[in-house]
């Protein structure tokens, strides 16, 4: 069994702006999670899916990545369709959904105002992403949802950004042999405008499964 990675504490103080936002949200929405959102899935998985950060009324409220967020509908629907999840996705952390062979995390664990973390906040959260990957002994492939996740993964693995450019559908081979696959984020903007279709996302997810060997 893999050893648990270092996790940010419930009151993580590393990003003052995010901590202040968290305090506001705790006062306004006391029933929500309102804390760093832990990763979901087994550390023994071969595939790690990396998002940007929790949505205010989604993962920040439910306490599980992408859960209750618009972006989770396509993500969890595709995981269920391709056999990477079992159960029912009901937009709540207690819906009993189980992931099979994959784990989901975010580049930034706390909800950022307007879904926009600053470069300093992404950097402050990087050690947790690095610890996450280091704690997955069977890790073979990483699926980055969007360019911010792509850049965060590269930096967390100590690879210069300029070495691998983000491109939807691209499959990079990191120096340690792990595959990095890029997709446009499953955000409302991307799916509503047709920049990312269900078929495109399914294809990239199949590529990620194949890369786990
Ligand atoms: N919810 C998450 O947990 N991550 C994202 O990147 C978007 C929504």
Tab-separated table of N, CA, C and O and ligand atoms in Angstrom, residues 37 51-55 59 64-67 69 71-72 105-106 145 185, ligand 1:
chain	number	residue	atom	x	y	z
A	37	UNK	N	-9.326	20.842	-0.836
A	37	UNK	CA	-10.077	19.655	-1.260
A	37	UNK	C	-9.090	18.497	-1.477
A	37	UNK	O	-8.174	18.611	-2.303
A	51	UNK	N	-6.710	18.595	-12.317
A	51	UNK	CA	-7.528	19.744	-12.679
A	51	UNK	C	-6.866	21.032	-12.218
A	51	UNK	O	-5.708	21.044	-11.770
A	52	UNK	N	-7.608	22.114	-12.323
A	52	UNK	CA	-7.082	23.430	-11.949
A	52	UNK	C	-7.274	23.682	-10.450
A	52	UNK	O	-6.313	23.756	-9.691
A	53	UNK	N	-8.520	23.803	-10.035
A	53	UNK	CA	-8.803	24.081	-8.631
A	53	UNK	C	-10.291	23.924	-8.391
A	53	UNK	O	-11.075	23.925	-9.350
A	54	UNK	N	-10.715	23.790	-7.139
A	54	UNK	CA	-12.135	23.580	-6.844
A	54	UNK	C	-12.988	24.760	-7.296
A	54	UNK	O	-12.571	25.906	-7.216
A	55	UNK	N	-14.197	24.464	-7.766
A	55	UNK	CA	-15.175	25.502	-8.053
A	55	UNK	C	-15.871	25.876	-6.740
A	55	UNK	O	-16.001	25.039	-5.840
A	59	UNK	N	-16.720	21.592	-5.978
A	59	UNK	CA	-15.776	20.862	-5.124
A	59	UNK	C	-15.556	21.558	-3.778
A	59	UNK	O	-15.384	20.894	-2.754
A	64	UNK	N	-15.032	17.116	-2.719
A	64	UNK	CA	-14.413	16.116	-3.590
A	64	UNK	C	-14.143	16.767	-4.950
A	64	UNK	O	-15.012	17.488	-5.467
A	65	UNK	N	-12.961	16.545	-5.537
A	65	UNK	CA	-12.625	17.237	-6.782
A	65	UNK	C	-13.728	17.078	-7.838
A	65	UNK	O	-14.274	15.984	-8.012
A	66	UNK	N	-14.040	18.173	-8.502
A	66	UNK	CA	-14.980	18.219	-9.637
A	66	UNK	C	-16.422	17.864	-9.244
A	66	UNK	O	-17.290	17.848	-10.109
A	67	UNK	N	-16.684	17.562	-7.993
A	67	UNK	CA	-18.005	17.055	-7.601
A	67	UNK	C	-18.970	18.203	-7.330
A	67	UNK	O	-18.749	18.987	-6.397
A	69	UNK	N	-19.408	20.457	-9.636
A	69	UNK	CA	-18.982	21.474	-10.603
A	69	UNK	C	-19.466	21.089	-11.993
A	69	UNK	O	-19.505	19.898	-12.337
A	71	UNK	N	-17.784	21.198	-14.593
A	71	UNK	CA	-16.694	20.448	-15.217
A	71	UNK	C	-16.709	18.971	-14.833
A	71	UNK	O	-16.108	18.135	-15.528
A	72	UNK	N	-17.393	18.628	-13.735
A	72	UNK	CA	-17.439	17.236	-13.300
A	72	UNK	C	-18.392	16.379	-14.106
A	72	UNK	O	-18.225	15.155	-14.184
A	105	UNK	N	-6.868	14.918	-8.747
A	105	UNK	CA	-6.387	15.965	-7.850
A	105	UNK	C	-6.486	17.311	-8.568
A	105	UNK	O	-6.899	17.380	-9.722
A	106	UNK	N	-6.091	18.373	-7.894
A	106	UNK	CA	-6.094	19.708	-8.485
A	106	UNK	C	-4.733	20.372	-8.295
A	106	UNK	O	-4.051	20.133	-7.287
A	145	UNK	N	-5.787	18.596	-17.253
A	145	UNK	CA	-6.960	19.302	-17.770
A	145	UNK	C	-6.636	20.788	-17.852
A	145	UNK	O	-6.742	21.520	-16.857
A	185	UNK	N	-9.593	21.848	-20.741
A	185	UNK	CA	-10.336	21.668	-19.495
A	185	UNK	C	-11.816	21.432	-19.822
A	185	UNK	O	-12.335	21.961	-20.806
B	1	LIG	N1	-13.551	21.410	-10.050
B	1	LIG	C1	-12.352	20.900	-9.700
B	1	LIG	O1	-12.223	20.228	-8.674
B	1	LIG	N2	-11.305	21.169	-10.507
B	1	LIG	C2	-11.387	21.881	-11.611
B	1	LIG	O2	-10.392	22.082	-12.284
B	1	LIG	C3	-12.656	22.394	-11.968
B	1	LIG	C4	-13.717	22.134	-11.177
